[in-house]
Coordinates of C-alpha atoms in Angstrom, one line a residue:
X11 CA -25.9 -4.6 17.7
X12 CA -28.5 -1.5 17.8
X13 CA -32.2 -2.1 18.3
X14 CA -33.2 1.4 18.3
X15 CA -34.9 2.6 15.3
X16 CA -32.6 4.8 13.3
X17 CA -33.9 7.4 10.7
X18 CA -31.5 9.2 8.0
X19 CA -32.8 12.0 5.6
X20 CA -31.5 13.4 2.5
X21 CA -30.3 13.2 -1.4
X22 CA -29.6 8.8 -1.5
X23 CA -27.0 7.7 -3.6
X24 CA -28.5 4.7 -5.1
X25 CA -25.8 3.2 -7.4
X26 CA -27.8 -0.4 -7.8
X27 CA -30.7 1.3 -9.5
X28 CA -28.9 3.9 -10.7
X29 CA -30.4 6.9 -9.4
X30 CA -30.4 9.7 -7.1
X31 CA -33.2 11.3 -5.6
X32 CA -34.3 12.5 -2.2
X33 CA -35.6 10.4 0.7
X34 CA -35.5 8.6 3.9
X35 CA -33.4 5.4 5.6
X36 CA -34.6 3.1 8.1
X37 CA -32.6 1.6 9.9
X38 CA -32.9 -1.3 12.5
X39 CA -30.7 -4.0 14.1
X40 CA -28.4 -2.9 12.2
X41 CA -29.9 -3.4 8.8
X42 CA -31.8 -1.2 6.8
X43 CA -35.7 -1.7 6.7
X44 CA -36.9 0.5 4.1
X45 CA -36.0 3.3 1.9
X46 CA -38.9 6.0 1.1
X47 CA -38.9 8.7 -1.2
X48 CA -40.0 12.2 0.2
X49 CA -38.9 15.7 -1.1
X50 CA -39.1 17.4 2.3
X51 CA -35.4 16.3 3.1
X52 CA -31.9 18.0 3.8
X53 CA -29.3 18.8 1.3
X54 CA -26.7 16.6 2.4
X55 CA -25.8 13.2 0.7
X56 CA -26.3 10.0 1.8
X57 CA -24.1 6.8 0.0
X58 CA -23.3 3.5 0.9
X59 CA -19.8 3.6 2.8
X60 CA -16.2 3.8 1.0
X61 CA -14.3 0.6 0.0
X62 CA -10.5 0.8 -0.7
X63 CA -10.4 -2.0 -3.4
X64 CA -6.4 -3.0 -2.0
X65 CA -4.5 -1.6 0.6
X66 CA -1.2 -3.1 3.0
X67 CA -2.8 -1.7 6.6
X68 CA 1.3 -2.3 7.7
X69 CA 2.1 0.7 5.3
X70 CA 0.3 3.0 7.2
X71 CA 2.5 2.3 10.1
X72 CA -0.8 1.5 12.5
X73 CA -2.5 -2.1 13.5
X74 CA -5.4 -2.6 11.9
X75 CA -7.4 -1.0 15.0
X76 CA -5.8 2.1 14.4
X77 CA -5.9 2.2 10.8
X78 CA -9.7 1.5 11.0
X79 CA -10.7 4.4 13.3
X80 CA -8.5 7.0 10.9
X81 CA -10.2 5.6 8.0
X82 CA -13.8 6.0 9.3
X83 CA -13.6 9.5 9.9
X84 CA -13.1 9.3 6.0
X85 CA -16.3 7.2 5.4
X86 CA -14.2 4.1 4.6
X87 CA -16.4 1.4 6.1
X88 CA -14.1 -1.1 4.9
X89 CA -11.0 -2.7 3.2
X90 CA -9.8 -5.4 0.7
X91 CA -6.5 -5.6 3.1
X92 CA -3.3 -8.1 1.7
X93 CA -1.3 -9.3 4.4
X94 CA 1.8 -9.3 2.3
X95 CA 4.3 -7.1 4.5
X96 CA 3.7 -8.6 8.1
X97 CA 3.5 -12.4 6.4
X98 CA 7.4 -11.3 4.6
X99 CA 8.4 -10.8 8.7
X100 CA 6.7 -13.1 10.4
X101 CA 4.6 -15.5 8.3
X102 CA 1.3 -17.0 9.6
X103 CA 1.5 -15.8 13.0
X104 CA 1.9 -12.4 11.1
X105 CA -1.5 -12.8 9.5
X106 CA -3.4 -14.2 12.2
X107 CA -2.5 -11.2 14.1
X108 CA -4.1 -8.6 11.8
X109 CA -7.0 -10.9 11.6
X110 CA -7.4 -10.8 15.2
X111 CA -6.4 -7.3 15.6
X112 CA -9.3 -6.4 12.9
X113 CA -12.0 -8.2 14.3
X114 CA -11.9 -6.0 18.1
X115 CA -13.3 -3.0 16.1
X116 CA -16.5 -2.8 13.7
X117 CA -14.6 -2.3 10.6
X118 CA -14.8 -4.4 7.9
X119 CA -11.5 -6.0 7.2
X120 CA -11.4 -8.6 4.4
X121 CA -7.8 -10.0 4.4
X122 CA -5.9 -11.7 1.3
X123 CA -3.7 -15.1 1.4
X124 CA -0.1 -13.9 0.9
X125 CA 0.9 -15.2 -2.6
X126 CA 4.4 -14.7 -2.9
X127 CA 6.4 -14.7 0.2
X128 CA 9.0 -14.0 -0.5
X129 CA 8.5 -12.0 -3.3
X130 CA 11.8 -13.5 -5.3
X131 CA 14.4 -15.3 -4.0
X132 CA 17.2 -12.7 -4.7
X133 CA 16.5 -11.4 -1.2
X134 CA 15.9 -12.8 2.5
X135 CA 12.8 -12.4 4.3
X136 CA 11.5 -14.1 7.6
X137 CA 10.0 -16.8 6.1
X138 CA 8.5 -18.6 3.5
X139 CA 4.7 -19.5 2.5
X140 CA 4.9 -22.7 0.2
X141 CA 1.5 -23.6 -1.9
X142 CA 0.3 -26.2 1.5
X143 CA 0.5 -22.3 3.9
X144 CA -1.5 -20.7 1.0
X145 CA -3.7 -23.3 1.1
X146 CA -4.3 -23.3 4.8
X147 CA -4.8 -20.0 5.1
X148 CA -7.5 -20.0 1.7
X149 CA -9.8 -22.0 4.2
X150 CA -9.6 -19.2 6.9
X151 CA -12.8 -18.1 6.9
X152 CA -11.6 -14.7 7.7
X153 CA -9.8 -14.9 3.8
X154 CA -11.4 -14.1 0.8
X155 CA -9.0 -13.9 -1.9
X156 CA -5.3 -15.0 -3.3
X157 CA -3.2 -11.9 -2.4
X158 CA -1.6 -10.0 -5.6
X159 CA 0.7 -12.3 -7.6
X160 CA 3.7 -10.5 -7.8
X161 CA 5.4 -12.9 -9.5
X162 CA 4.3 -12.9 -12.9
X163 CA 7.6 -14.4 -14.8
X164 CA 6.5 -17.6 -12.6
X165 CA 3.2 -17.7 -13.8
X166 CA 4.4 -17.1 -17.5
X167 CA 6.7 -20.0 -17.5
X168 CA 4.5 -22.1 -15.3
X169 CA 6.3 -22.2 -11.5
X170 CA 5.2 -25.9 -9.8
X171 CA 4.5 -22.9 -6.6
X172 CA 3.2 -20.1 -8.3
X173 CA 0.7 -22.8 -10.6
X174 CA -0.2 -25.0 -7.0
X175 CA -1.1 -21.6 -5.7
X176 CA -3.4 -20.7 -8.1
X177 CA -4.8 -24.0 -8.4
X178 CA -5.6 -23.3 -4.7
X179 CA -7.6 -20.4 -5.1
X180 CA -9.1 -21.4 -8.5
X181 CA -10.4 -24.9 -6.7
X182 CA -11.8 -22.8 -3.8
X183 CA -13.8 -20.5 -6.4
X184 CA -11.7 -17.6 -4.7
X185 CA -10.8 -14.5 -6.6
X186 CA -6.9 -13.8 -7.5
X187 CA -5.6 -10.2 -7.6
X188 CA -2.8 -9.4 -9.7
X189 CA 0.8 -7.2 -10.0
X190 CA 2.3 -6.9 -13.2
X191 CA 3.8 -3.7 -13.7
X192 CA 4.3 -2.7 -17.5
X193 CA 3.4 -6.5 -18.6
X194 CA 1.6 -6.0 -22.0
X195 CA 1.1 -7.9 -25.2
X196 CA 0.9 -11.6 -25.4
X197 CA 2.5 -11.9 -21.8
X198 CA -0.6 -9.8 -20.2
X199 CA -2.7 -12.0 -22.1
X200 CA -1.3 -15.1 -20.4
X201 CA -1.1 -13.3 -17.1
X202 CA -4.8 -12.8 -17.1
X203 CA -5.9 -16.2 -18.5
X204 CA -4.1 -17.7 -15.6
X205 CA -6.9 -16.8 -14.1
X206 CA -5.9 -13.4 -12.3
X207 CA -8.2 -11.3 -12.0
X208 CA -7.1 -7.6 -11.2
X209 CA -3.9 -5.4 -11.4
X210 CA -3.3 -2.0 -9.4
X211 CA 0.0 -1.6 -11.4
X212 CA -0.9 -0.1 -14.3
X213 CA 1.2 3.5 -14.8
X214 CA -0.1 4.0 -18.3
X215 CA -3.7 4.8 -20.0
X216 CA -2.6 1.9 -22.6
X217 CA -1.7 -0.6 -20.7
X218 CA -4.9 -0.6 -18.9
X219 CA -6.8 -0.3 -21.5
X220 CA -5.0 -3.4 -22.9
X221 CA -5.4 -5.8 -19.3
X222 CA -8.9 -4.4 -19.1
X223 CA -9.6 -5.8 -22.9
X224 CA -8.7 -9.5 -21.2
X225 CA -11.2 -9.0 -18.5
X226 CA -9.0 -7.7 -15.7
X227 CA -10.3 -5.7 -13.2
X228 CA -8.4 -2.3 -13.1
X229 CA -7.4 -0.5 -9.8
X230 CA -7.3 2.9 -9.9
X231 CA -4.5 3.8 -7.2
X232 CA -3.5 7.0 -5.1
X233 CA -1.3 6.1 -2.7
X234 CA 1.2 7.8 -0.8
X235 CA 4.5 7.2 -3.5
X236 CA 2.4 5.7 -6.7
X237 CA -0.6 7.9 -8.2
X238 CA -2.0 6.7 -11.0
X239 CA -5.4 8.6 -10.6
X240 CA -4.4 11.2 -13.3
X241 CA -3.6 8.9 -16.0
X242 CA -6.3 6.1 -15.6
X243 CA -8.8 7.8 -14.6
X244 CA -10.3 8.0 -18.2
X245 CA -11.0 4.0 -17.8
X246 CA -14.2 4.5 -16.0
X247 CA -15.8 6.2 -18.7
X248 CA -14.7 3.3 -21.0
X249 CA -15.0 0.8 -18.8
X250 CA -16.6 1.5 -15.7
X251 CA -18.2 -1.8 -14.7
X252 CA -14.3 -2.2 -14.5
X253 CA -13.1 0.0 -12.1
X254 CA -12.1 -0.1 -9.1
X255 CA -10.5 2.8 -6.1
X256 CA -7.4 1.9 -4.2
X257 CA -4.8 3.0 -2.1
X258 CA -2.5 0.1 -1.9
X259 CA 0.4 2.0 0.6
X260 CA -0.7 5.0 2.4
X261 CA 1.3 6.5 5.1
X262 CA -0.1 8.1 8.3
X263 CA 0.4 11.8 7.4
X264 CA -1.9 11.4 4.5
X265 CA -4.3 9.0 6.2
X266 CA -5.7 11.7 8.6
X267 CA -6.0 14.2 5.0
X268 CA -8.2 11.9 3.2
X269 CA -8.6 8.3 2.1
X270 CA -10.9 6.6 -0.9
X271 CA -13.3 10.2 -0.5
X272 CA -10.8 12.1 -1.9
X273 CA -10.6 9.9 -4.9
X274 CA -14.3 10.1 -5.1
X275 CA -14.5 13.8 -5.4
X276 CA -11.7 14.5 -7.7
X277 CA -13.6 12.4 -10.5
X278 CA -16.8 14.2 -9.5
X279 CA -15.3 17.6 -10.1
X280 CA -13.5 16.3 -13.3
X281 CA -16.9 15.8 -14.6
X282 CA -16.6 11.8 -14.6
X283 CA -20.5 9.9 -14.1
X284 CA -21.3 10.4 -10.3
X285 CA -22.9 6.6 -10.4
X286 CA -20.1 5.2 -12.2
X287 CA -17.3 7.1 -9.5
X288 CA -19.3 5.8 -6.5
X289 CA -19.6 2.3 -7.8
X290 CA -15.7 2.2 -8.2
X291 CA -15.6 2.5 -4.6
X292 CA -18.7 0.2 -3.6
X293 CA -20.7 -1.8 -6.0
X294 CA -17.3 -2.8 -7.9
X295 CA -15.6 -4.2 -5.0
X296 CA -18.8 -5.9 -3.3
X297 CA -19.3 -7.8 -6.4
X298 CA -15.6 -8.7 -7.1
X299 CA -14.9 -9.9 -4.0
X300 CA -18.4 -11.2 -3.1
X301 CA -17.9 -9.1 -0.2
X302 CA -20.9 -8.4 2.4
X303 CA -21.2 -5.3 2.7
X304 CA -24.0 -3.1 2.4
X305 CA -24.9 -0.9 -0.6
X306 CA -28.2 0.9 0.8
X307 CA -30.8 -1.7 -0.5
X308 CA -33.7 -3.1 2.0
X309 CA -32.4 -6.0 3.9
X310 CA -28.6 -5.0 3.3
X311 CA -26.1 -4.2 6.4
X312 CA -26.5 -0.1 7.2
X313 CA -23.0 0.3 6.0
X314 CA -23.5 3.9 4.6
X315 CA -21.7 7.5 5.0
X316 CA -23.6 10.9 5.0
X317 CA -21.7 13.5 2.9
X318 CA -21.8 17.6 2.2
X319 CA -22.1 17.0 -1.6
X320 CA -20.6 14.3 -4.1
X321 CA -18.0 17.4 -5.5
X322 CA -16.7 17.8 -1.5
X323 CA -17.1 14.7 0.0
X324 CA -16.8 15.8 3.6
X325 CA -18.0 13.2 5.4
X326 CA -20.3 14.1 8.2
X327 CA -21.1 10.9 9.8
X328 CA -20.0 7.1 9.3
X329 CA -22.1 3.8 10.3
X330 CA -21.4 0.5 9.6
X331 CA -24.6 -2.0 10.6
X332 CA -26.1 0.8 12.2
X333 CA -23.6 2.0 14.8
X334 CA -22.3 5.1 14.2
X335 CA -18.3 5.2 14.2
X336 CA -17.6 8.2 13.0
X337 CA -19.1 12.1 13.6
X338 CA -17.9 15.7 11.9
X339 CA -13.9 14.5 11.7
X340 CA -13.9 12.9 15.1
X341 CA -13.2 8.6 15.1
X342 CA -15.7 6.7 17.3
X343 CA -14.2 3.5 18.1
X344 CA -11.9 3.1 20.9
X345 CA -8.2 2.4 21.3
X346 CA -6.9 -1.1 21.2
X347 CA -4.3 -2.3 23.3
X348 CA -1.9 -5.0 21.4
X349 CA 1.1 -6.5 22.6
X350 CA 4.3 -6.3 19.9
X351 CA 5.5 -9.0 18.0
X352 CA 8.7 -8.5 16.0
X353 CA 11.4 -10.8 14.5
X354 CA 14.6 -8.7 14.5
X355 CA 18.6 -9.9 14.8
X356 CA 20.5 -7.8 12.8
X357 CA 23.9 -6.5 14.2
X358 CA 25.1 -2.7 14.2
X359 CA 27.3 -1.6 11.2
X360 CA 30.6 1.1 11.1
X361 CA 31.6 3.4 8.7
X362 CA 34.0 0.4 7.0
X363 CA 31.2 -1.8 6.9
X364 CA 30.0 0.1 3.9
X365 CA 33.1 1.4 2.4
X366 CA 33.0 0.9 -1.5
X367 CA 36.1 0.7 -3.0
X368 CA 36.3 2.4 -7.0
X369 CA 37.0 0.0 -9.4
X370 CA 35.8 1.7 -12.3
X371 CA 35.0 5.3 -13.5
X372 CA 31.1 5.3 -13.5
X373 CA 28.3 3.1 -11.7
X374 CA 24.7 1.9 -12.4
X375 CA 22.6 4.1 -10.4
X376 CA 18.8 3.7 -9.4
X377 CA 16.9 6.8 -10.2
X378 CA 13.8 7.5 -7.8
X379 CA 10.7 9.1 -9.6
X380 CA 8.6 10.9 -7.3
X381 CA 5.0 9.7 -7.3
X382 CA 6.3 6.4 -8.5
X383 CA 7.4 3.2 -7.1
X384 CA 9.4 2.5 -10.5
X385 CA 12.9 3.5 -10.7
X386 CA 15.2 4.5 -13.8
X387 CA 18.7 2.8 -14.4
X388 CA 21.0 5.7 -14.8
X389 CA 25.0 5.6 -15.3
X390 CA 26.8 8.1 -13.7
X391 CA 30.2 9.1 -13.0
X392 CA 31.7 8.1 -9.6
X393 CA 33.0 10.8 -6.8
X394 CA 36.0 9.3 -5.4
X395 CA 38.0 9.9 -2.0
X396 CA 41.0 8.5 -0.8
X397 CA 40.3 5.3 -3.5
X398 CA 36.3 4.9 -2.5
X399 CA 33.4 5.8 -3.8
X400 CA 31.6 8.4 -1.5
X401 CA 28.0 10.6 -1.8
X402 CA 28.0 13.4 -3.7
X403 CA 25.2 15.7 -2.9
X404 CA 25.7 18.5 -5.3
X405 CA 25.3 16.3 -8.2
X406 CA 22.2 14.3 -5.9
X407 CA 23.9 11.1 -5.8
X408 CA 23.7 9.4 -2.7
X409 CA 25.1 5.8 -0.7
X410 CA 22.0 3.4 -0.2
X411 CA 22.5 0.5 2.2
X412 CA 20.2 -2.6 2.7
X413 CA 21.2 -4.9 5.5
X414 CA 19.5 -7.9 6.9
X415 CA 17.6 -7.8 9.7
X416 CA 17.3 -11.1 10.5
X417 CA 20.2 -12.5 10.9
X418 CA 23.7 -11.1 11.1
X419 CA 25.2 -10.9 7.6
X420 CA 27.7 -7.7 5.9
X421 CA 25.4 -4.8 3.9
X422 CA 24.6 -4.4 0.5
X423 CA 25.7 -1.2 -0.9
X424 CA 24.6 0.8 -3.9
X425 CA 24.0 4.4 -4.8
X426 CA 20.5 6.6 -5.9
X427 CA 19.9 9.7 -7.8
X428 CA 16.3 11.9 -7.3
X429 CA 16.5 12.1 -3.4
X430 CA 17.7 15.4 -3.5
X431 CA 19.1 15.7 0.0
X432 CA 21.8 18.1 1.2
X433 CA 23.0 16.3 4.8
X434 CA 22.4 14.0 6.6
X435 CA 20.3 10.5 6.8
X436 CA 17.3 8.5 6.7
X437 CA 17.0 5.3 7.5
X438 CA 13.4 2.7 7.9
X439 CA 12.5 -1.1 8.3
X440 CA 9.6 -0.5 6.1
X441 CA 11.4 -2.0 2.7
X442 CA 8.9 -3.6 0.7
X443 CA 9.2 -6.5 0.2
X444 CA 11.2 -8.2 2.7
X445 CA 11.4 -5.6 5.4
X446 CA 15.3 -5.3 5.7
X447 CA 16.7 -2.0 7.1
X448 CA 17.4 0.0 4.4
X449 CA 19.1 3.6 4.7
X450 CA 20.4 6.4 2.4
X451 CA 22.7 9.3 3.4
X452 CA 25.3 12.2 2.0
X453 CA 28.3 10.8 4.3
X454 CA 29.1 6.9 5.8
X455 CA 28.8 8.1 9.4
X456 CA 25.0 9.5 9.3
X457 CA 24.1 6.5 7.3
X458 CA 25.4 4.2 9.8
X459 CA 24.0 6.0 12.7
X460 CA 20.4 5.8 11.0
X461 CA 21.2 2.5 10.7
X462 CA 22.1 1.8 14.5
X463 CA 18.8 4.1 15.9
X464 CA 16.9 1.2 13.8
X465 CA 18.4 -1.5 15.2
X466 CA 18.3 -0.3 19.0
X467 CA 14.8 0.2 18.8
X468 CA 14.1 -3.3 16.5
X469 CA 12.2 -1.6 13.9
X470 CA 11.1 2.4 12.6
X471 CA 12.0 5.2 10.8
X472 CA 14.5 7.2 11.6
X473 CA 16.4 11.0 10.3
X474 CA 19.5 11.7 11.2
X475 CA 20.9 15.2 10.6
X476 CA 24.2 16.7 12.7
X477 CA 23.8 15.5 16.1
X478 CA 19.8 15.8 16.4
X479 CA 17.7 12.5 15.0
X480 CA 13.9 12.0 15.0
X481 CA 12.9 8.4 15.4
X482 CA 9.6 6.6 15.2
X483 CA 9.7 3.5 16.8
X484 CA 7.3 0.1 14.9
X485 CA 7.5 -2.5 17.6
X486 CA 5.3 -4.7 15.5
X487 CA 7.1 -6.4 13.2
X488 CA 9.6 -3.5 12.7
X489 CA 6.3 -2.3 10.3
X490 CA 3.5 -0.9 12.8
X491 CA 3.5 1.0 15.6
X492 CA 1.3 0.4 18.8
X493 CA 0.4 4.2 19.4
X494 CA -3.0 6.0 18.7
X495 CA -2.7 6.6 14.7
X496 CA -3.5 10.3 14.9
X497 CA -0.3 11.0 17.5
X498 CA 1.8 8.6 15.0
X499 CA 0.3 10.6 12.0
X500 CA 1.7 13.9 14.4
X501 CA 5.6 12.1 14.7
X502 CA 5.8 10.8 11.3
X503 CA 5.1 15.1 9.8
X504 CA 7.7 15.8 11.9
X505 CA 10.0 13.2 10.5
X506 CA 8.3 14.1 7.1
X507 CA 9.2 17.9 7.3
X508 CA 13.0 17.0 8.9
X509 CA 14.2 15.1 5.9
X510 CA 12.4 17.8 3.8
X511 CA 14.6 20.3 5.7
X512 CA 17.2 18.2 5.0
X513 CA 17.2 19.1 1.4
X514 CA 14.8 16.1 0.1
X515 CA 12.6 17.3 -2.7
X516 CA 10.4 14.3 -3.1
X517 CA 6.7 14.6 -1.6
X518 CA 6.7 11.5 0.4
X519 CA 10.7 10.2 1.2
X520 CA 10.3 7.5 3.4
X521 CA 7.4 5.9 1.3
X522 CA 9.8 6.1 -1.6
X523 CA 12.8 4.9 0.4
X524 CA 10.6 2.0 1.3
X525 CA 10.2 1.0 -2.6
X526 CA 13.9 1.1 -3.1
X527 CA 14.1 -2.7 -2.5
X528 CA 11.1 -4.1 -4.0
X529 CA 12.7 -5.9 -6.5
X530 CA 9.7 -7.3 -8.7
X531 CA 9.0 -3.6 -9.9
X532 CA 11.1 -2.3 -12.9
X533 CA 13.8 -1.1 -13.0
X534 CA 16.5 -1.1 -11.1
X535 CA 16.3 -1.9 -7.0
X536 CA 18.8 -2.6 -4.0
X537 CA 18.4 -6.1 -2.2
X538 CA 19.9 -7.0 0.9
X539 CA 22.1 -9.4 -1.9
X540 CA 22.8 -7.1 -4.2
X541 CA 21.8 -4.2 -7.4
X542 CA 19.0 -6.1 -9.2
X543 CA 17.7 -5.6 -12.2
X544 CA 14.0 -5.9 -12.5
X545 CA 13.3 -6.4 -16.2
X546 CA 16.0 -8.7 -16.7
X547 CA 15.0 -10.4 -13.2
X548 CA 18.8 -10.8 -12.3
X549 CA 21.5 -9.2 -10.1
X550 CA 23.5 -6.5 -11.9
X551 CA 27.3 -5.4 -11.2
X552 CA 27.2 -1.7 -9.1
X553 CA 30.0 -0.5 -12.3
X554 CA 29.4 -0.2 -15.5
X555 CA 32.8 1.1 -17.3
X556 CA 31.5 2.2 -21.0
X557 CA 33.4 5.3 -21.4
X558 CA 30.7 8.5 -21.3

C-alpha cells in the first residue's frame, strides 16, 4: 500500500452529495484524507471509479488477471463477477480458481455463488451445485451474492433446490440477482417476492418498468450480443435510484474499445442527469451489493478515475486505494502466469455423424436476432439432397451442431436462419450454458472440421473456410485463454473479420453462436439433447409438417 501523499486536482464528481464543483483529493495509504474546494483547478474530471453491476469475466475469453488490466485502462475499478460459465465446466474448483486468479491483481472482483448449475436439466454440463455447494460457497468470504436465478419456472412452482437456495442466501442476509427474460404480470410479481432482487434481462421499456414497480433492481446491459441501452435507458429518469450499468458478456474485441465508460457517456450526451448516470455505475452498485468500494468521500478507499469530460469519458488515469493502475490507454498491472485447467473428452465426429435424414417437407428453425440473445421460432422449407436435409445458404439457412464435450455421446443436430454466411464454418466451446462444442456451417464437411480443430486443441474458437482455418485456443476450461488480453483481443478481430468475410452479417458471430444453446432464454435453442423450446420449457421435434 502507498504512503506517499497523493494530490488530484480538478471538476469532483460528487454523486453522494450530489454535486459537482471544482477542488482537490488527498490521498494517503491508500485512502482519501480530505477533499477541498478551490477554483484554481484543471478542466478534467475526477469520479469515483466504474462498476459493471454483472458481468461473466469467462465471456471475455481472459482470466480474471487479464480481464482486470483491459478493464482499468477503461476506469473500471471493479466488478460484480458470476462465476456461472467456469462452475457449468468445472464446478467449485472452477470458482475457486477465478477467486484466486482475482485476488494476484488490485482489481476489485466481487464473485457470485453459481445458482443454477446446470441451468436445466435438458442438457449436460460438468457438474452439478446442489443447495449444500451453494451453501458452502455463500460462506466464502470472497462471495457476496446468490448468482442470477435463471431458473424462474422453479421458483414459480416452488423447486425443493431452487427454494433451499434461496433460503441460503436469504438466511445469510445476501442479496439475489435475477434472470427472467420477458417474465411479466403476476409471474414477475412472484419472481421478485421470492426475494430476487435484480434482473439484467429486460428487452423492453415495459417490462422494466413493470419489475422495477416490485422493487427490482434494473440492469441496464450493453454487451457484446444483447444491448438493451437504447430501450431502457429512459428508466433512470423514472427511476434512477434503480439503475444499474452492466455488461453481462463482453468479448475481447470490444473490451479493449470501451467498457461501463462508454455507457456512461452515451447517457451524458443523450441529455440523461450526469449524477443520476454516474450513480448507475457507482453509488447503485456499492449500496446493492454492500460492496467496499470507494465513492470519493473522506475516509473511503481512493478508488477513483480522472476523465476529459463526463460527455467523452476518456479516461486519463485509474487508481484503486491509491495505486495508480492505469495511465493515458496503457494497463498498469502486470501479467499473470496461470496454469490451465480444463475438463474435455469429447470424441471427433464425420460428415455421417450429422447426416439428417428428411422426413418431412419443412423444419422448426431458430432465428438469430442480432444484438439479441433471444431467438425466433421460424418454419421453413427443407433443401434436400440425395434424401437429407443439407444447408442452404442462399436462402441463409444453415446446419447447427451441439455435441458433448464431456463424454463421448452422437451430436445434436438442428438448423438456424439470420447467420448470413456464404461458406464455410464456425465453430466455439463457449455455449452458454453448459459449454458443449457447438458449430454451424453451409456444408457437413467444414462443420465437422470446425468441430475437430475444437477438440484437438480441448477448447476455443475456431473458422473454417476452404482449406485456411483461424483458431483461438481457451485452455482454461475450454472458456479462457492464458495469453495477454490485448494479443487475444488482436486474434479474436481476426477470427471476427474472417467469418465476416465469410458472408456473416451479424456484428458479433461467435458471441451469438455462443447463445444458440442457452436454453432458459426464449425461444427456440439447440441442446446437446435436442431443439428446445424455451417458453414451453420442453424439447421440440426438428419437423413441423403443416402444409405452408
Amino acid at each position: 500500500m502507498p504512503t506517499d501523499k497523493l494530490i488530484l486536482s480538478g471538476q469532483i464528481v460528487d454523486v453522494i452529495n450530489r454535486r459537482i464543483f471544482p477542488g482537490h483529493i488527498e490521498v494517503k495509504n491508500g485512502k482519501i484524507q480530505t477533499v477541498i474546494e478551490d477554483a484554481d483547478v484543471p478542466s478534467q474530471f475526477i469520479l469515483p471509479g466504474l462498476i459493471d453491476a454483472h458481468i461473466h469475466v469467462e465471456s471475455s475469453m481472459l482470466i480474471p488477471s487479464e480481464f482486470a488490466s483491459i478493464a482499468v485502462v477503461h476506469g473500471t475499478v471493479a466488478a460484480v463477477s458470476d462465476p456461472h460459465e467456469i462452475a457449468n465446466v468445472l464446478g467449485i474448483a472452477g470458482v475457486k480458481f477465478m477467486i484466486e486468479n482475482g485476488k494476484k491483481v488490485p482489481f476489485k472482483f466481487f464473485f457470485g455463488a453459481p445458482s443454477c448449475v446446470p441451468a436445466t436439466g435438458f442438457e449436460t454440463s460438468g457438474t452439478s451445485l446442489g443447495p449444500n455447494a451453494v451453501a458452502e460457497m455463500l460462506d466464502w468470504k470472497e462471495v457476496y451474492y446468490l448468482s442470477e436465478m435463471m431458473n424462474f419456472p422453479g421458483v414459480l412452482f416452488h423447486d425443493p433446490d431452487v427454494m433451499a437456495k434461496l433460503e441460503a442466501a436469504q438466511k445469510r442476509n445476501m442479496v439475489i440477482d435475477g434472470h427472467a427474460p420477458g417474465l411479466t404480470g403476476e409471474d414477475a410479481r412472484k419472481y421478485a417476492q421470492a426475494g430476487i432482487s435484480t434482473d439484467h434481462e429486460c428487452f423492453t421499456l415495459e417490462e422494466g418498468r413493470e419489475k422495477a414497480s416490485y422493487g427490482m433492481k434494473i440492469l441496464i446491459r450493453e454487451g457484446s450480443a444483447a444491448r438493451n441501452f437504447d430501450t431502457l435507458i429512459p428508466l433512470i429518469k423514472e427511476c434512477p435510484d434503480q439503475i444499474m450499468f452492466c455488461s453481462d458478456d463482453k468479448h475481447p474485441d470490444e473490451l479493449i474499445k470501451s467498457h461501463i465508460n462508454c455507457l456512461v457517456s452515451k447517457a451524458v450526451n443523450a441529455g440523461y442527469d450526469v449524477l443520476d448516470t454516474v450513480s448507475a455505475c457507482t453509488v447503485n452498485p456499492v449500496r446493492h451489493y454492500g460492496l467496499p468500494v470507494g465513492l470519493l468521500q473522506p475516509g473511503d478507499d481512493a478508488d477513483l478515475i480522472v476523465v476529459d469530460s463526463l460527455a467523452n469519458m476518456n479516461v486519463l488515469q485509474t487508481y484503486i486505494k491509491g495505486v495508480k493502475v492505469a495511465e493515458n490507454g496503457q494497463s498498469l498491472l502486470s501479467k499473470i502466469d496461470e496454469k490451465p485447467i480444463n475438463r474435455f473428452e469429447a470424441t471427433k465426429v464425420t460428415s455421417t455423424d450429422i447426416v439428417v435424414a428428411a422426413q418431412g417437407s419443412h423444419i422448426n428453425v431458430i432465428e438469430a436476432l442480432d444484438g439479441q440473445i433471444v431467438t425466433k421460432r421460424k418454419t421453413m422449407k427443407v433443401s434436400v439432397q440425395n434424401g437429407k436435409i443439407v444447408s442452404d445458404p442462399i436462402r441463409d439457412v444453415l446446419k447447427m451442431v451441439v455435441l458433448n464435450r464431456y463424454f463421448p455421446a452422437p451430436p445434436s443436430v438442428g438448423f438456424v436462419n439470420g447467420f448470413g454466411m456464404k461458406r464455410g464454418a464456425i465453430a466455439s466451446t463457449v455455449a452458454h450454458d453448459s459449454h458443449n462444442i457447438i458449430a454451424l456451417g453451409t456444408d457437413d464437411a467444414a462443420i465437422c472440421e470446425a468441430i475437430n480443430h475444437l477438440i484437438d486443441a480441448k477448447g476455443g474458437i475456431v473458422a473454417v473456410d476452404d482449406n485456411n482455418h483461424l483458431l483461438l485456443s481457451l485452455p482454461v476450461a475450454g472458456l479462457m485463454s492464458l495469453e495477454n488480453g490485448f494479443e487475444v483481443a488482436r486474434k479474436y478481430e481476426l477470427l471476427d473479420a474472417m467469418v465476416k468475410q465469410m458472408g456473416c452479417s451479424l456484428s458479433a458471430p461467435f458471441m451469438t453462436l455462443s447463445f444458440m444453446a442457452l436454453l432458459v432464454i426464449p425461444e427456440l435453442k439447440l441442446s446437446d439433447k435436442g431443439l428446445f423450446d424455451g417458453n414451453k420449457f420442453a424439447f421440440v421435434s426438428l419437423f413441423d409438417n403443416k402444409d405452408k
